[in-house]
Short mmCIF file of C-alpha atoms in Angstrom, two decimals:
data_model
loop_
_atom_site.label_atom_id
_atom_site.label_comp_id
_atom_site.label_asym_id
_atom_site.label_seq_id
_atom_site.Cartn_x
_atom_site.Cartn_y
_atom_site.Cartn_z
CA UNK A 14 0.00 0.00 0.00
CA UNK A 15 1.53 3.74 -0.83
CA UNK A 16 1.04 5.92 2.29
CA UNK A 17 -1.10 8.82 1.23
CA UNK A 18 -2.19 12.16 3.16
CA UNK A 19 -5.12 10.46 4.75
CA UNK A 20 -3.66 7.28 5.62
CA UNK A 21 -3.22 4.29 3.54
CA UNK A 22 -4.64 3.91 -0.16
CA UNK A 23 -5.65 0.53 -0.81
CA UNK A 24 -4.35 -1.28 -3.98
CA UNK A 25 -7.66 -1.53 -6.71
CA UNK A 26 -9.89 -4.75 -5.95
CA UNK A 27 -11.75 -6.54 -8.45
CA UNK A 28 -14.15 -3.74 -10.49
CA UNK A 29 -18.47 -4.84 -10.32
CA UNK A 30 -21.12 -3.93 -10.23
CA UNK A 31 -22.12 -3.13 -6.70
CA UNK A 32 -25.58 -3.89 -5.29
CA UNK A 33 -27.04 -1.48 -2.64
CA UNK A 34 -26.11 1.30 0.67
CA UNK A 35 -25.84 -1.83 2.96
CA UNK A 36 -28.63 -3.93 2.00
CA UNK A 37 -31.18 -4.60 -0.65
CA UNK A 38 -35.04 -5.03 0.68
CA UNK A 39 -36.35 -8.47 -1.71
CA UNK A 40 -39.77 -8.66 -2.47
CA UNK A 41 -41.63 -11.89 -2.97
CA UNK A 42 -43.44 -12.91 -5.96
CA UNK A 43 -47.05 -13.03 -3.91
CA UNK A 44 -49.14 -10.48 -5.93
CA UNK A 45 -49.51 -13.03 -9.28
CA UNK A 46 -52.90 -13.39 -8.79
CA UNK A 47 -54.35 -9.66 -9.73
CA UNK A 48 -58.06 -10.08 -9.40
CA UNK A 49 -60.16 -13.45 -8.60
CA UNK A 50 -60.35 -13.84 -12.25
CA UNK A 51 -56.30 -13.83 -13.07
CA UNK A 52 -54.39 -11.21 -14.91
CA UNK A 53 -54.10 -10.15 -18.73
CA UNK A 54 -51.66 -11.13 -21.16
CA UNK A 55 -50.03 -8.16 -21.17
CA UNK A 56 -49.04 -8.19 -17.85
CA UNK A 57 -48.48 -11.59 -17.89
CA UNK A 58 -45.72 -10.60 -20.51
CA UNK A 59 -44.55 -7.63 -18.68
CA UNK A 60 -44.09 -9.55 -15.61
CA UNK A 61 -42.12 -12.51 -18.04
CA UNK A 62 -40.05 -10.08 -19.90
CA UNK A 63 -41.51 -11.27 -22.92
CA UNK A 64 -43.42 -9.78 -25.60
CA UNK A 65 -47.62 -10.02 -25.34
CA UNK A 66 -47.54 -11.91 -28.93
CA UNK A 67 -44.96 -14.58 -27.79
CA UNK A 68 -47.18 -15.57 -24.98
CA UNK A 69 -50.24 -15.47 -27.84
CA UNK A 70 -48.51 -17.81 -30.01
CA UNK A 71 -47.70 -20.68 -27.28
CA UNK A 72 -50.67 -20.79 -26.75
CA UNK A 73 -52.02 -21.19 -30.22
CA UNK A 74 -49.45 -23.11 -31.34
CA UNK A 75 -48.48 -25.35 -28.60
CA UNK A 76 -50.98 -25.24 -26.35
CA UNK A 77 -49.62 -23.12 -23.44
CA UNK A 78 -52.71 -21.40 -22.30
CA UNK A 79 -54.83 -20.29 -19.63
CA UNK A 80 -56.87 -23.34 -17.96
CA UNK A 81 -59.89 -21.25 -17.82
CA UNK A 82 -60.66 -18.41 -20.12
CA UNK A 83 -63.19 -15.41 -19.03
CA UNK A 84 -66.04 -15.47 -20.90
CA UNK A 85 -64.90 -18.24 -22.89
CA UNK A 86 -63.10 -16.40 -24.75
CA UNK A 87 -60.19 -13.97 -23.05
CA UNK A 88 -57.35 -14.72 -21.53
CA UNK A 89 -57.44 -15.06 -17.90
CA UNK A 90 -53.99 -16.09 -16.37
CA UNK A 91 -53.63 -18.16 -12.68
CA UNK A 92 -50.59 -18.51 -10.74
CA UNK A 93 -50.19 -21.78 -11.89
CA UNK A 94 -50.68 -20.82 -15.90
CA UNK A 95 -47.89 -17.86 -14.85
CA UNK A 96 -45.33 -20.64 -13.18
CA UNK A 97 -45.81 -22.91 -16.65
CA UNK A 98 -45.08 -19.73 -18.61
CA UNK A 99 -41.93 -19.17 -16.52
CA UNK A 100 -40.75 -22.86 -16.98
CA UNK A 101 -41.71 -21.91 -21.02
CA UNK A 102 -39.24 -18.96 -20.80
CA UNK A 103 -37.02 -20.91 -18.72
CA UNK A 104 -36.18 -23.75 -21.30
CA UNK A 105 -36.68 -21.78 -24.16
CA UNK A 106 -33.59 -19.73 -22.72
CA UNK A 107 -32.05 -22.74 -22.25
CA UNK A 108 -31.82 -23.20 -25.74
CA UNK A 109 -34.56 -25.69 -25.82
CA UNK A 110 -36.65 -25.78 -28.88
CA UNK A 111 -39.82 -24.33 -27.88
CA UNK A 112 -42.03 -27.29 -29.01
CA UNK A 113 -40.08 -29.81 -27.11
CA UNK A 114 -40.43 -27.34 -24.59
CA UNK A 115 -43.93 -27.36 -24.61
CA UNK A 116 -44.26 -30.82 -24.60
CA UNK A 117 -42.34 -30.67 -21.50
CA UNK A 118 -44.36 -28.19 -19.75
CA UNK A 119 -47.82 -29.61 -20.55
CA UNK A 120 -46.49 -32.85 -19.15
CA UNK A 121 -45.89 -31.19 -15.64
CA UNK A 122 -49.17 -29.90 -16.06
CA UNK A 123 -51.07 -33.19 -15.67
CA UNK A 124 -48.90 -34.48 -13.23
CA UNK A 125 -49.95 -33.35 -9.93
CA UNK A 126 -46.89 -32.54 -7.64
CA UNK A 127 -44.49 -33.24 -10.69
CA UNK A 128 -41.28 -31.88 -10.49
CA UNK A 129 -40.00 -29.09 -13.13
CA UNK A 130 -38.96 -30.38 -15.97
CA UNK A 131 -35.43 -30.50 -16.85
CA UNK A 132 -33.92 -28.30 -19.93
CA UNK A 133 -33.79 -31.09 -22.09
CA UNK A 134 -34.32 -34.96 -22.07
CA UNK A 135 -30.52 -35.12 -22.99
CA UNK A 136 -29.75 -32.83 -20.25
CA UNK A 137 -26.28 -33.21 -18.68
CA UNK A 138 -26.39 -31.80 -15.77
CA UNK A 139 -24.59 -29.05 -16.67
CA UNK A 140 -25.78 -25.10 -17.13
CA UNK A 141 -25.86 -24.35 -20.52
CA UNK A 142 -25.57 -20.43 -22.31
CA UNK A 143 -28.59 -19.79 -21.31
CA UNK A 144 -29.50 -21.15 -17.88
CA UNK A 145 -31.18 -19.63 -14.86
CA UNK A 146 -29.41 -17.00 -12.69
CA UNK A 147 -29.48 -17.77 -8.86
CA UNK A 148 -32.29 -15.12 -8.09
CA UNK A 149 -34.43 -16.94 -5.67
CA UNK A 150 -37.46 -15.06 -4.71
CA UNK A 151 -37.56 -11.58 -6.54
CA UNK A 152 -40.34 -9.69 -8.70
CA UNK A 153 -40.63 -10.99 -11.93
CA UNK A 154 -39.32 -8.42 -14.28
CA UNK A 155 -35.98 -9.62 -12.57
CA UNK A 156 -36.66 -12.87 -14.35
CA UNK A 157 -37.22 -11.45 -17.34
CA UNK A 158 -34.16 -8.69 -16.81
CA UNK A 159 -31.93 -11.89 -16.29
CA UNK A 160 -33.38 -14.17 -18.87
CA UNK A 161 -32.61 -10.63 -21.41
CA UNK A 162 -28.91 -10.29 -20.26
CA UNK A 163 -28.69 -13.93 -20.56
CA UNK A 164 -29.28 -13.63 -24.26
CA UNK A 165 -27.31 -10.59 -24.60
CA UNK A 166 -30.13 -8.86 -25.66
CA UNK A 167 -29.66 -5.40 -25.07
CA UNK A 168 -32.52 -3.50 -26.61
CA UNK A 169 -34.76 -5.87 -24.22
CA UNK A 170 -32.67 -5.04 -20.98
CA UNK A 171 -33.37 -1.29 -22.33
CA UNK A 172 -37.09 -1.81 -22.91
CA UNK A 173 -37.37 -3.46 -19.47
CA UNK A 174 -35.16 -0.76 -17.70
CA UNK A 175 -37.47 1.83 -18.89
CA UNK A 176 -40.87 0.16 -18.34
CA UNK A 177 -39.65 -0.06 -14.43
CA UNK A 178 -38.59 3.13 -13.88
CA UNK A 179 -41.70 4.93 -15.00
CA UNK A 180 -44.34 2.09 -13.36
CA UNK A 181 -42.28 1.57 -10.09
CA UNK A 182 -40.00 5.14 -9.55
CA UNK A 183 -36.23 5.30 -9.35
CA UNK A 184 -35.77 3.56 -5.67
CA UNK A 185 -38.00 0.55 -6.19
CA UNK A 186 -36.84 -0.11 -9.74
CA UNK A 187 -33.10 -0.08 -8.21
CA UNK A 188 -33.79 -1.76 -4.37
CA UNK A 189 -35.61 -4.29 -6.05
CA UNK A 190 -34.81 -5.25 -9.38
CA UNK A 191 -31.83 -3.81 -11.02
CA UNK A 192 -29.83 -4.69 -7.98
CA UNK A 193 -31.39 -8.34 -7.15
CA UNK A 194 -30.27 -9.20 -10.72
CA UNK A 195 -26.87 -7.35 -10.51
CA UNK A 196 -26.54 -9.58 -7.41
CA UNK A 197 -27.46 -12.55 -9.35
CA UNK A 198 -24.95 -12.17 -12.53
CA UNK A 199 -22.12 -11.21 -10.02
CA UNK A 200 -22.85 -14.72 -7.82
CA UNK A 201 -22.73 -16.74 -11.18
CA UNK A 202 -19.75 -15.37 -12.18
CA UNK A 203 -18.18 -16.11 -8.82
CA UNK A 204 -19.29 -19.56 -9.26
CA UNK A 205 -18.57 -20.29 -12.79
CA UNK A 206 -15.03 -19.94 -12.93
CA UNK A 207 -15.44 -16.38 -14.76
CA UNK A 208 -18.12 -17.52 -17.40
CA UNK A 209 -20.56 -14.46 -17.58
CA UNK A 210 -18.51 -11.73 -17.75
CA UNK A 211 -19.93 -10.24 -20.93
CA UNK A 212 -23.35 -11.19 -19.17
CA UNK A 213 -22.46 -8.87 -16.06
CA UNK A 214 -20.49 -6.01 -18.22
CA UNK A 215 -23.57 -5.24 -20.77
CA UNK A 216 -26.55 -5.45 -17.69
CA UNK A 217 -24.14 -3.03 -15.93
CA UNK A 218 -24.01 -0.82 -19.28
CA UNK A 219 -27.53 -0.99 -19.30
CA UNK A 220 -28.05 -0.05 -15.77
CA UNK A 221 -25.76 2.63 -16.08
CA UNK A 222 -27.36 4.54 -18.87
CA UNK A 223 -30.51 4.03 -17.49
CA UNK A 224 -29.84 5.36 -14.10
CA UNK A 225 -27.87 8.33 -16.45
CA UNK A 226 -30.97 8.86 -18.30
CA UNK A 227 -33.29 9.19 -15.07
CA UNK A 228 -31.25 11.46 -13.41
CA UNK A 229 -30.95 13.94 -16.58
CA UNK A 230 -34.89 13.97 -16.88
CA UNK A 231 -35.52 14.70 -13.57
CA UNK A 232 -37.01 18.46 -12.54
CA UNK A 233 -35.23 20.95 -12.66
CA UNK A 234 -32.05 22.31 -9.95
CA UNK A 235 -31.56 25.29 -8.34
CA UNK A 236 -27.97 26.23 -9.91
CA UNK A 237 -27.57 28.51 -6.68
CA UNK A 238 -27.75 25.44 -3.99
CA UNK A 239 -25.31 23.53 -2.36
CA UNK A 240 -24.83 20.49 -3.93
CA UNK A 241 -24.09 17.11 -2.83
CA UNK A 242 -21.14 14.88 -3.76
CA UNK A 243 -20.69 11.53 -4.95
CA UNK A 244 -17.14 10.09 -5.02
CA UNK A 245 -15.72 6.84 -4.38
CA UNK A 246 -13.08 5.94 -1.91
CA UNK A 247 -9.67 5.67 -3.58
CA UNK A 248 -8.94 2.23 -4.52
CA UNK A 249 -12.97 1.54 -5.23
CA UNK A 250 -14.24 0.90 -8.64
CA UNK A 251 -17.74 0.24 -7.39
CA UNK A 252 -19.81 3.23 -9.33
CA UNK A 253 -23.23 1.88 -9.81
CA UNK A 254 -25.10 2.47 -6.38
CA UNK A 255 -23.94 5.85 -6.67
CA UNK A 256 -25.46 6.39 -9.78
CA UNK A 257 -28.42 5.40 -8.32
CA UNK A 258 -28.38 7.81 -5.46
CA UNK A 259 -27.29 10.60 -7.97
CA UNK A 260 -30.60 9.79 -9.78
CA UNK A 261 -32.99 9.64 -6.78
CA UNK A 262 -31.59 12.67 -5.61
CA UNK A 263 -32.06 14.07 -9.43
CA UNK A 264 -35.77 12.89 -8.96
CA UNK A 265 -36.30 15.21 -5.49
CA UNK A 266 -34.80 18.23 -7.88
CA UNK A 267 -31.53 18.47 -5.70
CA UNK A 268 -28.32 19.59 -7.37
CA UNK A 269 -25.11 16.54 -7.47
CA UNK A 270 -21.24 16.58 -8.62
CA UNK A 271 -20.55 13.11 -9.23
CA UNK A 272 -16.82 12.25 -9.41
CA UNK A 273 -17.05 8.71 -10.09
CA UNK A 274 -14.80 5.46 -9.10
CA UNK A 275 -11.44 6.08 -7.37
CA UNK A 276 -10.95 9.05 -7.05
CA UNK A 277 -7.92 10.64 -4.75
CA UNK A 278 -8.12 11.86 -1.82
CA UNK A 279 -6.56 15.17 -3.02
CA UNK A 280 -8.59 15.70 -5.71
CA UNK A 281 -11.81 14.64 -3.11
CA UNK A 282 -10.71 17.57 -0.78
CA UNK A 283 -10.26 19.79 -3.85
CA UNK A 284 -13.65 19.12 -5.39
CA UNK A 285 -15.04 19.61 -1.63
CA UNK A 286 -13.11 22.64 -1.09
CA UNK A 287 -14.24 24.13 -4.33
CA UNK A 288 -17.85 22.96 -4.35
CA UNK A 289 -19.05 23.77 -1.23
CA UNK A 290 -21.28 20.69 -0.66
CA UNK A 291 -24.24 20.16 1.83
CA UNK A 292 -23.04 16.82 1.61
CA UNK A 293 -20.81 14.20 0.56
CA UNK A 294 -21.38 10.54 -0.04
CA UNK A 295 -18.51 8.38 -0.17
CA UNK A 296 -18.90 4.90 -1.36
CA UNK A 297 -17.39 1.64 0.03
CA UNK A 298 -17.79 -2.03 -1.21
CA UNK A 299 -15.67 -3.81 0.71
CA UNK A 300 -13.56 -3.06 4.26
CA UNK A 301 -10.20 -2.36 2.41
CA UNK A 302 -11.63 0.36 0.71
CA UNK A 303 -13.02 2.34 3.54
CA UNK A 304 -10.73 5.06 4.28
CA UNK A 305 -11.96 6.40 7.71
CA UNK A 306 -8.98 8.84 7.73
CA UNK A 307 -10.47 10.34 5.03
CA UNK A 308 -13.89 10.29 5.48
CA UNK A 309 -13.10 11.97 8.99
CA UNK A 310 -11.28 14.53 6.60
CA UNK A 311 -14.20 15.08 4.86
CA UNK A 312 -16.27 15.76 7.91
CA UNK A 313 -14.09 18.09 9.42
CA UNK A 314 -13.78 20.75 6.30
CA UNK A 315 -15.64 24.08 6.79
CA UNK A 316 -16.37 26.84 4.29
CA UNK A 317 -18.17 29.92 3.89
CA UNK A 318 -17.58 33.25 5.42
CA UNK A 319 -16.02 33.70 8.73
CA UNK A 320 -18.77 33.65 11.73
CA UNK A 321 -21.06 31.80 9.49
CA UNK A 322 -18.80 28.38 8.70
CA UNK A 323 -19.82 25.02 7.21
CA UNK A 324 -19.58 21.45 7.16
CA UNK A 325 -20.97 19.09 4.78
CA UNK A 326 -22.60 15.64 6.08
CA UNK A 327 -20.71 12.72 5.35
CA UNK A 328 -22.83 9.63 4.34
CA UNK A 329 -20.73 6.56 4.80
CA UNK A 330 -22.26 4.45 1.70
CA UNK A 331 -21.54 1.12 0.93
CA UNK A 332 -21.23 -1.96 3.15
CA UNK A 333 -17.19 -1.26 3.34
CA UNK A 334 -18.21 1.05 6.47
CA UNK A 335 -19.86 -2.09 8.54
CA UNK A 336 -18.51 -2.08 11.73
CA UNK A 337 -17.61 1.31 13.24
CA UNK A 338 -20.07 3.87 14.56
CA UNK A 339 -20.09 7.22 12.40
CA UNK A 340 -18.26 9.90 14.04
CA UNK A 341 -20.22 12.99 14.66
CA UNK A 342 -20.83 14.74 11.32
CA UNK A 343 -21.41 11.71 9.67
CA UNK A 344 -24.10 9.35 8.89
CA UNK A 345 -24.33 5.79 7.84
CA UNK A 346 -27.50 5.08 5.64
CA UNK A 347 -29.08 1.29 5.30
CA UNK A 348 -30.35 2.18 2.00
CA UNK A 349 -31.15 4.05 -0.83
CA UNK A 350 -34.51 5.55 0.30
CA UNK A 351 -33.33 6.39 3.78
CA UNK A 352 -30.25 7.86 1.94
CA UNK A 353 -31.80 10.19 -0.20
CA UNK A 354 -34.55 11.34 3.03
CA UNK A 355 -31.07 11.94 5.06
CA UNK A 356 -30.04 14.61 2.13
CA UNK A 357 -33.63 15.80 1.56
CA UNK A 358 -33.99 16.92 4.92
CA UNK A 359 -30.75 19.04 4.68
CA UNK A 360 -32.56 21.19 1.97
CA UNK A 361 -35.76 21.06 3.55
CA UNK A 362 -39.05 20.81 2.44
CA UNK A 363 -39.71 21.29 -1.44
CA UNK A 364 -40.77 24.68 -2.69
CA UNK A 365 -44.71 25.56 -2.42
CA UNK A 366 -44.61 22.65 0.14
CA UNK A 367 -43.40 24.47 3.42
CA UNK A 368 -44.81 23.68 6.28
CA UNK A 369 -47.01 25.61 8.20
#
């Protein structure tokens, strides 16, 4: 390690993707059934990732339909027609042709209790190009985010990344599906001796320019305010989450200076000096990132006129900061929500919404 102004820099660890502040909240997959009467294609396909005619056509032409039609006539989908869909998607994916793959899937049908069906009848055992990420119990338009990335299909992950942004808002799209399938493409490449690399590298792209484009549409910034600032600890290549938080707070209307991965401590306590921040979020993936010389630093730097002096607040980001209680001008957020309320509060309430 090079001794540095603030203490030691830590050498570069592996660059990811990064999931969330300190935790991700998962939500389970217990809403499928919409009304007593099921749900509509279309959200049927939505929730899938697929498109509304795919799910038309198995069921014309291979018989993977409803059980029970409203009025005879429209399509009415169950939980259990949804969970035959997803084992449709799932071996299609798989690189299974999809008649075989029906044939599979109306097999488990009639079977009561029957076990899912395999990818193929000459499976192997062994996880093909296209086979499941490990994303256990998640909304399904992570499914269908996966199953896209999978296939390297990026104008799909696009699609998908907008659709969930404007139905579900910037921290709900992020807590609980970007980052659940982030989390899911960086565990298989962990576990598959660096197979789905290009996997992880275009979702992140995706991600990126998503969370890019939300924050640039948001309403519009006072270019008088104190802004906040985003920077990574030296040594961390993490940039994602942040990304995220720039674009929530972009969503509240509050004005950022993001600096990115790495970045030095001097040029950190130049941009600080300069800017003027209310405060300053400094990210941490992992323990031998988390510079607390630094971030101390940080906390301790005052500006503005003499008699009237200030401080930014320090948000210790990331899960690198586990362990240690924040020092007074600093705060450690859980999450992404509670994050962006911590900063909100600093500018108080929004304008035409003072209290009274």
């Amino acid at each position: 390690m090079r001794a540095g102004r603030f203490g030691p820099e830590p050498v570069l660890c592996r660059a990811g993707t990064g999931l969330a502040f300190a935790s991700f909240p998962r939500r389970m997959m217990n809403d499928m059934s919409d009304s007593a009467h099921g749900i509509t294609t279309g959200a049927v396909a939505r929730r899938l990732g697929v498109s509304p005619t795919t799910v038309r056509s198995w069921d014309q032409r291979y018989g993977i339909g409803p059980a029970v039609r409203a009025d005879g006539r429209h399509r009415r989908w169950s939980p259990e027609d949804i969970a035959m869909l997803d084992e449709m998607c799932r071996l299609t994916a798989s690189g299974v042709p999809p008649a075989e793959a029906a044939r599979a899937v109306r097999r488990t049908r009639h079977v009561p209790g029957a076990a899912a069906p395999v990818a193929s009848p000459g499976n192997t055992g062994r996880a093909g190009p296209g086979s499941g990420l490990p994303l256990g119990d998640v909304r399904q338009e992570c499914r269908g985010l996966a199953r896209a990335a999978v296939r390297l299909d990026g104008p799909a992950m696009e699609r998908m990344l907008q659709a969930v942004l404007a139905e579900h808002g910037l921290v709900t799209a992020w807590e609980e599906i970007m980052a659940p399938t982030l989390h899911a493409v960086g565990r298989k490449w962990e576990s598959s001796g660096d197979r789905y690399v290009e996997v992880e590298h275009l979702l992140s792209w995706h991600v990126s320019t998503a969370l890019r484009r939300a924050a640039v549409t948001g309403p519009a910034v006072a270019s008088s305010a104190a802004p906040v600032v985003l920077a990574c600890v030296p040594g961390e290549q993490h940039t994602l989450p942040l990304e995220a938080f720039a674009a929530g707070l972009a969503e509240q209307g509050l004005p950022t200076r993001m600096f990115g991965a790495a970045v030095p401590a001097e040029a950190l306590d130049a941009a600080v000096r300069r800017s003027g921040p209310a405060a300053v979020a400094l990210w941490s993936q992992a323990r031998s990132t988390a510079n607390h010389a630094l971030a101390r630093h940080v906390a301790a730097t005052a500006f503005g006129v003499r008699g009237a002096r200030t401080a930014p607040l320090v948000l210790l980001a990331g899960p690198g900061w586990l362990g240690r209680t924040p020092a007074p001008g600093m705060a450690r957020p859980t999450g992404l929500r509670e994050a962006i309320g911590m900063v909100s509060r600093l500018y108080g309430p929004p304008a035409g919404h003072a209290e009274a």
